mmCIF file of C-alpha atoms in Angstrom:
data_model
loop_
_atom_site.group_PDB
_atom_site.id
_atom_site.type_symbol
_atom_site.label_atom_id
_atom_site.label_comp_id
_atom_site.label_asym_id
_atom_site.label_seq_id
_atom_site.Cartn_x
_atom_site.Cartn_y
_atom_site.Cartn_z
ATOM 1 C CA MET A 1 5.728 14.284 -27.020
ATOM 2 C CA SER A 2 7.075 14.967 -22.714
ATOM 3 C CA ILE A 3 4.249 16.804 -22.556
ATOM 4 C CA LEU A 4 1.549 14.605 -24.502
ATOM 5 C CA GLN A 5 2.691 12.094 -22.660
ATOM 6 C CA ASP A 6 2.824 14.012 -19.040
ATOM 7 C CA ILE A 7 -0.796 15.207 -20.205
ATOM 8 C CA LYS A 8 -1.642 10.849 -20.339
ATOM 9 C CA ASN A 9 -0.788 10.872 -17.242
ATOM 10 C CA ALA A 10 -2.527 12.752 -15.343
ATOM 11 C CA VAL A 11 -5.406 11.960 -17.358
ATOM 12 C CA ARG A 12 -4.728 8.517 -16.742
ATOM 13 C CA SER A 13 -3.847 8.324 -12.779
ATOM 14 C CA ARG A 14 -7.634 9.307 -12.416
ATOM 15 C CA SER A 15 -8.962 7.068 -15.217
ATOM 16 C CA ILE A 16 -8.336 3.547 -13.613
ATOM 17 C CA HIS A 17 -11.231 1.783 -14.990
ATOM 18 C CA VAL A 18 -12.076 -1.903 -13.149
ATOM 19 C CA ALA A 19 -14.220 -4.902 -14.690
ATOM 20 C CA TYR A 20 -14.490 -7.843 -11.904
ATOM 21 C CA VAL A 21 -14.884 -11.365 -13.035
ATOM 22 C CA ASP A 22 -16.343 -14.168 -10.475
ATOM 23 C CA VAL A 23 -14.193 -17.284 -11.142
ATOM 24 C CA GLY A 24 -16.304 -19.728 -8.431
ATOM 25 C CA SER A 25 -15.101 -17.981 -4.908
ATOM 26 C CA CYS A 26 -17.435 -18.045 -2.245
ATOM 27 C CA ASN A 27 -18.945 -14.048 -2.433
ATOM 28 C CA GLY A 28 -17.120 -12.650 -0.146
ATOM 29 C CA CYS A 29 -14.151 -11.418 -1.902
ATOM 30 C CA ASP A 30 -17.359 -9.487 -3.905
ATOM 31 C CA ILE A 31 -18.972 -8.494 -0.905
ATOM 32 C CA GLU A 32 -15.852 -6.143 -0.192
ATOM 33 C CA VAL A 33 -15.679 -5.933 -4.070
ATOM 34 C CA LEU A 34 -19.027 -4.514 -3.480
ATOM 35 C CA ALA A 35 -18.106 -2.459 -0.406
ATOM 36 C CA CYS A 36 -15.247 -0.268 -2.394
ATOM 37 C CA LEU A 37 -18.551 0.970 -4.644
ATOM 38 C CA ALA A 38 -20.620 2.229 -1.339
ATOM 39 C CA PRO A 39 -20.112 5.922 0.667
ATOM 40 C CA ARG A 40 -17.593 4.680 3.426
ATOM 41 C CA TYR A 41 -15.161 3.805 0.997
ATOM 42 C CA ASP A 42 -16.122 5.177 -2.650
ATOM 43 C CA ILE A 43 -14.190 4.130 -4.822
ATOM 44 C CA GLU A 44 -15.272 6.786 -7.959
ATOM 45 C CA GLN A 45 -13.483 9.137 -5.783
ATOM 46 C CA TYR A 46 -10.444 7.689 -6.867
ATOM 47 C CA GLY A 47 -11.066 8.048 -10.196
ATOM 48 C CA ILE A 48 -11.720 4.084 -10.593
ATOM 49 C CA TYR A 49 -14.582 3.456 -12.654
ATOM 50 C CA VAL A 50 -16.243 -0.269 -12.390
ATOM 51 C CA HIS A 51 -17.311 -2.387 -15.740
ATOM 52 C CA ASN A 52 -18.273 -5.517 -15.429
ATOM 53 C CA ASN A 53 -17.922 -5.110 -19.301
ATOM 54 C CA PRO A 54 -13.895 -6.787 -20.508
ATOM 55 C CA ARG A 55 -14.019 -4.681 -23.521
ATOM 56 C CA GLU A 56 -13.720 -0.922 -21.320
ATOM 57 C CA ALA A 57 -11.911 -2.313 -18.305
ATOM 58 C CA ASP A 58 -7.553 -1.578 -18.197
ATOM 59 C CA ILE A 59 -8.004 -3.574 -14.684
ATOM 60 C CA LEU A 60 -9.192 -6.821 -14.691
ATOM 61 C CA LEU A 61 -9.946 -7.633 -10.297
ATOM 62 C CA VAL A 62 -10.090 -11.766 -10.281
ATOM 63 C CA ILE A 63 -12.264 -13.424 -7.284
ATOM 64 C CA GLY A 64 -11.798 -16.464 -6.682
ATOM 65 C CA SER A 65 -10.988 -19.719 -7.256
ATOM 66 C CA VAL A 66 -11.154 -21.365 -10.842
ATOM 67 C CA THR A 67 -12.613 -23.667 -11.066
ATOM 68 C CA PRO A 68 -12.378 -25.700 -14.444
ATOM 69 C CA GLN A 69 -15.776 -24.244 -16.207
ATOM 70 C CA TRP A 70 -14.079 -21.078 -15.850
ATOM 71 C CA VAL A 71 -10.674 -21.523 -17.253
ATOM 72 C CA ASP A 72 -11.295 -20.955 -21.050
ATOM 73 C CA LYS A 73 -13.862 -17.888 -20.654
ATOM 74 C CA LEU A 74 -11.644 -16.344 -18.000
ATOM 75 C CA ARG A 75 -8.772 -16.012 -20.654
ATOM 76 C CA ASP A 76 -11.204 -15.614 -23.442
ATOM 77 C CA ILE A 77 -12.403 -12.506 -21.323
ATOM 78 C CA TRP A 78 -7.966 -11.139 -20.928
ATOM 79 C CA GLU A 79 -7.993 -11.560 -24.247
ATOM 80 C CA LYS A 80 -10.912 -8.945 -24.739
ATOM 81 C CA ILE A 81 -9.513 -5.911 -22.968
ATOM 82 C CA PRO A 82 -7.480 -3.664 -24.786
ATOM 83 C CA GLU A 83 -3.641 -2.653 -24.010
ATOM 84 C CA PRO A 84 -3.339 -1.719 -21.430
ATOM 85 C CA LYS A 85 -4.042 -3.849 -19.295
ATOM 86 C CA VAL A 86 -3.262 -5.937 -16.159
ATOM 87 C CA ALA A 87 -5.046 -8.169 -13.734
ATOM 88 C CA VAL A 88 -4.679 -8.667 -10.126
ATOM 89 C CA ALA A 89 -6.611 -11.687 -7.952
ATOM 90 C CA ILE A 90 -8.939 -10.741 -5.061
ATOM 91 C CA GLY A 91 -8.213 -12.739 -2.246
ATOM 92 C CA ASN A 92 -6.765 -16.152 -1.492
ATOM 93 C CA CYS A 93 -8.500 -17.808 -3.600
ATOM 94 C CA PRO A 94 -7.284 -17.400 -7.143
ATOM 95 C CA ILE A 95 -3.381 -17.127 -4.844
ATOM 96 C CA SER A 96 -3.444 -20.744 -3.148
ATOM 97 C CA GLY A 97 -6.848 -21.920 -3.197
ATOM 98 C CA CYS A 98 -7.657 -20.656 0.780
ATOM 99 C CA VAL A 99 -10.182 -23.083 2.075
ATOM 100 C CA TYR A 100 -10.718 -25.656 -1.544
ATOM 101 C CA ALA A 101 -7.401 -26.612 -2.104
ATOM 102 C CA ARG A 102 -7.897 -28.925 -0.872
ATOM 103 C CA ARG A 103 -8.205 -33.096 -2.400
ATOM 104 C CA GLY A 104 -12.320 -33.710 -3.703
ATOM 105 C CA THR A 105 -13.259 -30.088 -4.708
ATOM 106 C CA LEU A 106 -13.277 -29.212 -7.623
ATOM 107 C CA THR A 107 -11.216 -25.884 -8.178
ATOM 108 C CA THR A 108 -8.273 -25.693 -9.908
ATOM 109 C CA PRO A 109 -5.821 -23.420 -8.389
ATOM 110 C CA PRO A 110 -3.999 -20.541 -8.561
ATOM 111 C CA VAL A 111 -4.833 -17.749 -11.550
ATOM 112 C CA GLU A 112 -1.626 -17.466 -12.631
ATOM 113 C CA ASN A 113 -1.874 -20.846 -14.397
ATOM 114 C CA TYR A 114 -3.804 -19.276 -16.761
ATOM 115 C CA ILE A 115 -3.496 -15.334 -17.179
ATOM 116 C CA PRO A 116 -0.544 -13.137 -15.940
ATOM 117 C CA ILE A 117 -1.409 -11.602 -12.546
ATOM 118 C CA ALA A 118 0.602 -8.475 -11.694
ATOM 119 C CA ALA A 119 -0.779 -7.893 -7.869
ATOM 120 C CA GLN A 120 -2.028 -9.193 -5.489
ATOM 121 C CA VAL A 121 -3.721 -9.048 -2.721
ATOM 122 C CA PRO A 122 -4.567 -12.038 -0.255
ATOM 123 C CA GLY A 123 -8.091 -11.803 2.783
ATOM 124 C CA CYS A 124 -10.041 -14.443 3.294
ATOM 125 C CA PRO A 125 -10.926 -11.645 2.841
ATOM 126 C CA PRO A 126 -9.692 -8.401 1.283
ATOM 127 C CA ARG A 127 -10.874 -5.103 3.595
ATOM 128 C CA PRO A 128 -12.462 -2.726 1.238
ATOM 129 C CA THR A 129 -8.910 -0.459 2.132
ATOM 130 C CA GLU A 130 -6.396 -3.211 1.093
ATOM 131 C CA ILE A 131 -8.172 -3.292 -2.548
ATOM 132 C CA LEU A 132 -7.913 -0.016 -2.954
ATOM 133 C CA ASN A 133 -4.837 0.077 -2.299
ATOM 134 C CA ALA A 134 -3.574 -2.244 -4.719
ATOM 135 C CA ILE A 135 -5.231 -0.737 -7.087
ATOM 136 C CA LEU A 136 -4.373 2.623 -6.655
ATOM 137 C CA SER A 137 -0.906 1.194 -6.736
ATOM 138 C CA VAL A 138 -0.627 -1.301 -9.497
ATOM 139 C CA ALA A 139 -2.047 1.036 -11.973
ATOM 140 C CA PRO A 140 0.720 4.308 -11.906
ATOM 141 C CA LEU A 141 2.973 0.649 -12.223
ATOM 142 C CA ILE A 142 1.156 -0.662 -16.151
ATOM 143 C CA TYR A 143 0.112 3.246 -17.066
ATOM 144 C CA LYS A 144 2.833 5.689 -16.378
ATOM 145 C CA ASP A 145 4.477 6.871 -19.798
ATOM 146 C CA TYR A 146 3.045 3.106 -21.371
ATOM 147 C CA GLU A 147 3.650 5.231 -24.914
ATOM 148 C CA GLU A 148 7.081 5.795 -24.761
ATOM 149 C CA LYS A 149 8.222 2.263 -23.261
ATOM 150 C CA GLN A 150 6.371 0.945 -25.950
ATOM 151 C CA ARG A 151 9.219 2.503 -28.687
ATOM 152 C CA MET B 1 -29.773 38.637 -5.908
ATOM 153 C CA ARG B 2 -29.116 39.493 -2.352
ATOM 154 C CA SER B 3 -28.770 35.723 -2.655
ATOM 155 C CA ILE B 4 -26.821 34.546 -5.634
ATOM 156 C CA PHE B 5 -24.359 37.145 -4.813
ATOM 157 C CA TYR B 6 -24.651 35.022 -1.396
ATOM 158 C CA TYR B 7 -24.167 31.933 -3.089
ATOM 159 C CA VAL B 8 -21.137 32.535 -5.448
ATOM 160 C CA ARG B 9 -19.142 34.230 -2.846
ATOM 161 C CA GLU B 10 -19.933 30.784 -1.177
ATOM 162 C CA PHE B 11 -18.853 28.527 -3.427
ATOM 163 C CA LEU B 12 -14.786 30.457 -4.349
ATOM 164 C CA ARG B 13 -14.272 30.366 -1.155
ATOM 165 C CA PRO B 14 -11.396 28.658 -0.628
ATOM 166 C CA GLU B 15 -12.359 25.930 1.246
ATOM 167 C CA TRP B 16 -15.068 24.650 -0.579
ATOM 168 C CA LEU B 17 -13.514 24.761 -3.645
ATOM 169 C CA LYS B 18 -11.311 22.634 -1.922
ATOM 170 C CA LYS B 19 -14.201 20.188 -0.697
ATOM 171 C CA PHE B 20 -15.175 20.039 -2.704
ATOM 172 C CA PHE B 21 -12.706 19.003 -5.767
ATOM 173 C CA PHE B 22 -10.666 16.732 -3.640
ATOM 174 C CA ALA B 23 -13.630 15.046 -1.886
ATOM 175 C CA LYS B 24 -12.000 12.132 0.129
ATOM 176 C CA THR B 25 -13.146 9.712 3.197
ATOM 177 C CA ALA B 26 -10.917 8.273 5.483
ATOM 178 C CA PRO B 27 -7.217 7.995 4.878
ATOM 179 C CA LEU B 28 -6.712 3.891 3.864
ATOM 180 C CA VAL B 29 -5.395 3.246 6.923
ATOM 181 C CA SER B 30 -6.733 -0.099 8.501
ATOM 182 C CA PRO B 31 -7.853 0.242 11.895
ATOM 183 C CA SER B 32 -5.990 -0.436 15.364
ATOM 184 C CA TYR B 33 -7.737 -3.026 15.871
ATOM 185 C CA PHE B 34 -8.502 -4.552 12.763
ATOM 186 C CA LYS B 35 -7.335 -8.253 13.091
ATOM 187 C CA ASP B 36 -4.514 -7.841 10.886
ATOM 188 C CA TYR B 37 -2.225 -11.553 10.066
ATOM 189 C CA PRO B 38 -0.838 -12.933 13.426
ATOM 190 C CA SER B 39 3.046 -11.209 14.103
ATOM 191 C CA LEU B 40 5.703 -12.419 16.884
ATOM 192 C CA THR B 41 5.362 -10.851 20.041
ATOM 193 C CA GLU B 42 8.632 -11.432 22.629
ATOM 194 C CA LYS B 43 7.411 -14.645 23.808
ATOM 195 C CA GLU B 44 9.201 -18.012 23.092
ATOM 196 C CA CYS B 45 7.502 -20.788 20.870
ATOM 197 C CA THR B 46 7.724 -24.084 22.942
ATOM 198 C CA ALA B 47 6.396 -25.964 19.681
ATOM 199 C CA CYS B 48 3.231 -27.561 20.948
ATOM 200 C CA LEU B 49 2.234 -26.490 18.140
ATOM 201 C CA SER B 50 -1.183 -25.725 18.138
ATOM 202 C CA CYS B 51 -1.522 -23.191 16.407
ATOM 203 C CA MET B 52 -1.015 -25.612 12.777
ATOM 204 C CA MET B 53 -3.164 -28.163 14.886
ATOM 205 C CA ILE B 54 -5.933 -25.729 14.746
ATOM 206 C CA CYS B 55 -6.259 -23.467 11.894
ATOM 207 C CA PRO B 56 -8.679 -24.210 9.734
ATOM 208 C CA ALA B 57 -6.520 -22.732 5.796
ATOM 209 C CA PRO B 58 -5.179 -25.074 4.457
ATOM 210 C CA GLY B 59 -1.081 -24.628 3.944
ATOM 211 C CA ALA B 60 -1.693 -21.157 6.868
ATOM 212 C CA ILE B 61 1.112 -21.484 9.106
ATOM 213 C CA ALA B 62 3.641 -23.672 9.820
ATOM 214 C CA VAL B 63 6.438 -23.558 13.127
ATOM 215 C CA LEU B 64 10.038 -23.986 11.478
ATOM 216 C CA ARG B 65 13.492 -24.203 12.891
ATOM 217 C CA LYS B 66 14.773 -20.832 13.409
ATOM 218 C CA LYS B 67 18.235 -20.556 14.713
ATOM 219 C CA ASP B 68 17.461 -19.817 17.845
ATOM 220 C CA GLY B 69 14.414 -21.761 18.594
ATOM 221 C CA TRP B 70 10.933 -22.773 16.819
ATOM 222 C CA GLU B 71 9.194 -19.337 15.279
ATOM 223 C CA PRO B 72 5.754 -19.719 14.007
ATOM 224 C CA GLU B 73 5.210 -18.020 10.381
ATOM 225 C CA VAL B 74 2.074 -17.204 8.775
ATOM 226 C CA TYR B 75 1.411 -17.877 4.545
ATOM 227 C CA PRO B 76 -0.778 -14.759 3.589
ATOM 228 C CA GLY B 77 -1.893 -16.239 1.238
ATOM 229 C CA HIS B 78 -3.285 -19.250 2.341
ATOM 230 C CA CYS B 79 -4.148 -17.677 6.205
ATOM 231 C CA ILE B 80 -7.891 -15.751 6.196
ATOM 232 C CA ARG B 81 -7.477 -14.235 9.294
ATOM 233 C CA CYS B 82 -9.282 -15.622 11.636
ATOM 234 C CA GLY B 83 -6.882 -15.686 14.417
ATOM 235 C CA LEU B 84 -7.889 -19.148 15.496
ATOM 236 C CA CYS B 85 -3.448 -19.549 16.331
ATOM 237 C CA VAL B 86 -3.506 -16.386 17.983
ATOM 238 C CA GLU B 87 -6.321 -17.825 20.707
ATOM 239 C CA ALA B 88 -4.833 -21.943 20.802
ATOM 240 C CA CYS B 89 -1.343 -20.345 21.838
ATOM 241 C CA PRO B 90 -0.810 -21.501 25.619
ATOM 242 C CA GLU B 91 2.300 -18.453 25.497
ATOM 243 C CA GLY B 92 0.721 -16.505 23.634
ATOM 244 C CA VAL B 93 3.642 -16.848 20.740
ATOM 245 C CA LEU B 94 1.501 -14.466 18.226
ATOM 246 C CA ALA B 95 -0.448 -11.353 18.466
ATOM 247 C CA SER B 96 -3.430 -9.686 16.420
ATOM 248 C CA GLY B 97 -5.784 -7.515 16.745
ATOM 249 C CA ARG B 98 -6.959 -7.414 20.374
ATOM 250 C CA ILE B 99 -7.662 -11.066 20.444
ATOM 251 C CA LEU B 100 -5.029 -11.636 23.295
ATOM 252 C CA ASP B 101 -7.274 -8.405 24.748
ATOM 253 C CA VAL B 102 -11.038 -10.077 25.088
ATOM 254 C CA ALA B 103 -9.431 -12.791 25.772
ATOM 255 C CA ARG B 104 -7.850 -12.192 28.898
ATOM 256 C CA ARG B 105 -10.821 -9.559 29.987
ATOM 257 C CA ASP B 106 -13.700 -13.097 28.779
ATOM 258 C CA LYS B 107 -11.129 -15.635 30.310
ATOM 259 C CA THR B 108 -11.753 -18.318 27.990
ATOM 260 C CA ALA B 109 -9.631 -20.725 26.549
ATOM 261 C CA PHE B 110 -9.031 -23.788 23.930
ATOM 262 C CA LEU B 111 -9.407 -27.054 25.137
ATOM 263 C CA SER B 112 -7.842 -30.015 23.467
ATOM 264 C CA TRP B 113 -7.632 -33.915 23.669
ATOM 265 C CA TYR B 114 -7.255 -37.194 21.496
ATOM 266 C CA ARG B 115 -10.502 -39.307 21.085
ATOM 267 C CA LEU B 116 -9.502 -42.681 19.802
ATOM 268 C CA GLN B 117 -12.477 -43.956 17.703
ATOM 269 C CA VAL B 118 -12.070 -48.334 16.578
ATOM 270 C CA ASP B 119 -14.136 -49.120 13.905
ATOM 271 C CA ASP B 120 -15.104 -52.858 14.691
ATOM 272 C CA ASN B 121 -16.131 -53.648 11.118
ATOM 273 C CA LEU B 122 -12.478 -53.016 10.040
ATOM 274 C CA CYS B 123 -10.393 -53.759 13.440
ATOM 275 C CA MET B 124 -9.697 -57.851 12.759
ATOM 276 C CA ARG B 125 -8.411 -57.548 16.303
ATOM 277 C CA CYS B 126 -3.969 -57.602 15.052
ATOM 278 C CA GLY B 127 -3.526 -55.707 17.904
ATOM 279 C CA ASN B 128 -0.901 -53.705 15.880
ATOM 280 C CA CYS B 129 -2.137 -49.813 17.826
ATOM 281 C CA CYS B 130 -2.005 -51.192 21.021
ATOM 282 C CA VAL B 131 2.342 -52.662 20.340
ATOM 283 C CA SER B 132 3.791 -49.996 18.289
ATOM 284 C CA CYS B 133 1.839 -46.934 20.956
ATOM 285 C CA PRO B 134 4.387 -45.611 22.467
ATOM 286 C CA VAL B 135 3.068 -45.180 26.371
ATOM 287 C CA ASN B 136 1.539 -48.087 26.229
ATOM 288 C CA ARG B 137 5.297 -49.520 26.269
ATOM 289 C CA GLU B 138 6.143 -46.763 28.823
ATOM 290 C CA VAL B 139 3.501 -48.469 30.905
ATOM 291 C CA ASP B 140 3.608 -51.458 29.872
ATOM 292 C CA PRO B 141 7.058 -53.179 28.634
ATOM 293 C CA GLN B 142 5.838 -56.645 28.700
ATOM 294 C CA LEU B 143 3.328 -55.475 25.671
ATOM 295 C CA ALA B 144 3.994 -57.294 22.775
ATOM 296 C CA GLY B 145 2.875 -59.674 20.429
ATOM 297 C CA THR B 146 -0.958 -60.172 20.751
ATOM 298 C CA GLY B 147 -1.914 -56.245 22.361
ATOM 299 C CA THR B 148 -2.924 -58.025 25.770
ATOM 300 C CA SER B 149 -2.189 -56.284 28.856
ATOM 301 C CA ALA B 150 -2.029 -57.315 32.624
ATOM 302 C CA SER B 151 -2.314 -53.429 34.226
ATOM 303 C CA ASP B 152 -4.841 -51.613 33.343
ATOM 304 C CA GLU B 153 -3.008 -47.984 33.551
ATOM 305 C CA VAL B 154 -1.549 -48.718 29.027
ATOM 306 C CA ILE B 155 -4.105 -45.992 26.615
ATOM 307 C CA MET B 156 -6.074 -49.214 25.314
ATOM 308 C CA ARG B 157 -5.278 -53.296 25.165
ATOM 309 C CA ILE B 158 -7.508 -56.725 23.875
ATOM 310 C CA GLU B 159 -9.152 -58.441 26.031
ATOM 311 C CA GLY B 160 -11.565 -60.905 24.459
ATOM 312 C CA GLY B 161 -10.596 -60.551 21.384
ATOM 313 C CA ARG B 162 -11.280 -56.687 20.526
ATOM 314 C CA VAL B 163 -9.183 -53.600 21.477
ATOM 315 C CA THR B 164 -10.717 -51.933 24.903
ATOM 316 C CA ILE B 165 -9.825 -48.252 24.997
ATOM 317 C CA LEU B 166 -9.058 -47.812 28.784
ATOM 318 C CA HIS B 167 -7.142 -44.686 29.044
ATOM 319 C CA GLU B 168 -7.996 -41.692 26.934
ATOM 320 C CA GLU B 169 -6.769 -39.086 28.187
ATOM 321 C CA LYS B 170 -3.250 -40.559 28.046
ATOM 322 C CA CYS B 171 -3.016 -40.106 24.214
ATOM 323 C CA THR B 172 -0.884 -37.677 23.126
ATOM 324 C CA GLY B 173 -1.422 -37.888 19.445
ATOM 325 C CA CYS B 174 1.700 -39.572 17.713
ATOM 326 C CA LYS B 175 -0.867 -41.318 15.685
ATOM 327 C CA THR B 176 2.006 -44.156 15.588
ATOM 328 C CA CYS B 177 -1.536 -46.105 16.046
ATOM 329 C CA GLU B 178 -3.722 -44.778 13.049
ATOM 330 C CA ASN B 179 0.208 -45.491 10.685
ATOM 331 C CA ASN B 180 0.799 -49.697 12.057
ATOM 332 C CA CYS B 181 -3.226 -50.182 11.017
ATOM 333 C CA PRO B 182 -3.388 -52.396 7.628
ATOM 334 C CA ASN B 183 -7.182 -51.789 7.911
ATOM 335 C CA ARG B 184 -7.201 -47.701 9.356
ATOM 336 C CA ALA B 185 -9.379 -49.080 11.519
ATOM 337 C CA ILE B 186 -8.357 -46.930 14.379
ATOM 338 C CA ARG B 187 -8.373 -43.644 14.240
ATOM 339 C CA VAL B 188 -6.789 -40.331 16.440
ATOM 340 C CA ALA B 189 -9.175 -37.465 16.047
ATOM 341 C CA ARG B 190 -7.968 -34.011 18.166
ATOM 342 C CA MET B 191 -11.602 -31.901 19.661
ATOM 343 C CA VAL B 192 -10.548 -29.049 21.226
ATOM 344 C CA GLU B 193 -13.331 -26.939 23.300
ATOM 345 C CA GLY B 194 -13.255 -23.484 23.528
ATOM 346 C CA VAL B 195 -14.343 -22.531 27.780
ATOM 347 C CA GLN B 196 -15.080 -20.033 30.092
ATOM 348 C CA GLY B 197 -14.058 -18.376 33.145
ATOM 349 C CA GLU B 198 -12.886 -21.126 35.955
ATOM 350 C CA GLU B 199 -12.150 -24.038 34.078
ATOM 351 C CA ALA B 200 -10.216 -21.850 31.347
ATOM 352 C CA GLU B 201 -8.258 -20.476 34.903
ATOM 353 C CA ALA B 202 -6.919 -24.687 35.144
#
């Protein structure tokens, strides 16, 4: 069993599937996630693949302070992701609301109120290296020995 | 035929195989000049709160009382790393990237002052602002009641039934007048201007 688990661990460490969802940001963090895909940082060399389909994803990157229209839809997206799953908050907005956290703005941060968040990447916007580091460090915590932890 | 051999030999080289299968771009570190979250230097904080007043993000920085003096604290979930607090601090308590070096090289600084504004439509000439102002009270202890004053050195006084602002530059920004105004007619605004050269050194 442990050999099988070792193989699974080895494979999963190089096969992290990511979906990102923008729940009302200024697009600054979107651009930084996009920069991760570009050759300078090249997210795929670490075995991270980006899909825009939550059913294929392991990790959900949540970007942006949550607008009221996104509240139920974000929960739907979260429920569509198969187990084991994890959500990472990218940028200040999902953590605190950043500059939108004032009176009169139609946002309802933080995102922890709606879905469980495993890791937060603060910054406005965070550097692509910080996003990559967060994904790479949170993935093994969740996926390593997943089957053994279940029992 | 020779070219095939050449290629096979080339592709079996350990360095090439290593480079091909374990390709990595530059390591995931931030460069030294990266404008990261402000860090504390050895300088002593005087609790002037310039950093808190210039900060554009809500709740990003707070000057806290520590065991031996004051100390600014930056909250990463709120800070947007704009570096304005580093630049605005007159003591150089905070440092981030090369902001301080650039400011020293270019001789840039922030000038700030307080601006008093009275909305004549809201003001009902009660004189509360003139009476409550702590600077006014120090300059003219006789000032009371209606807000009229014989002294020309007060910040503001009632003249001919309306508030006249005489010495805006004396305002310390305490906002006592704003809090004591029943109609929210007087507003205290902090103005900041970026200056360069001789003005900044003064």
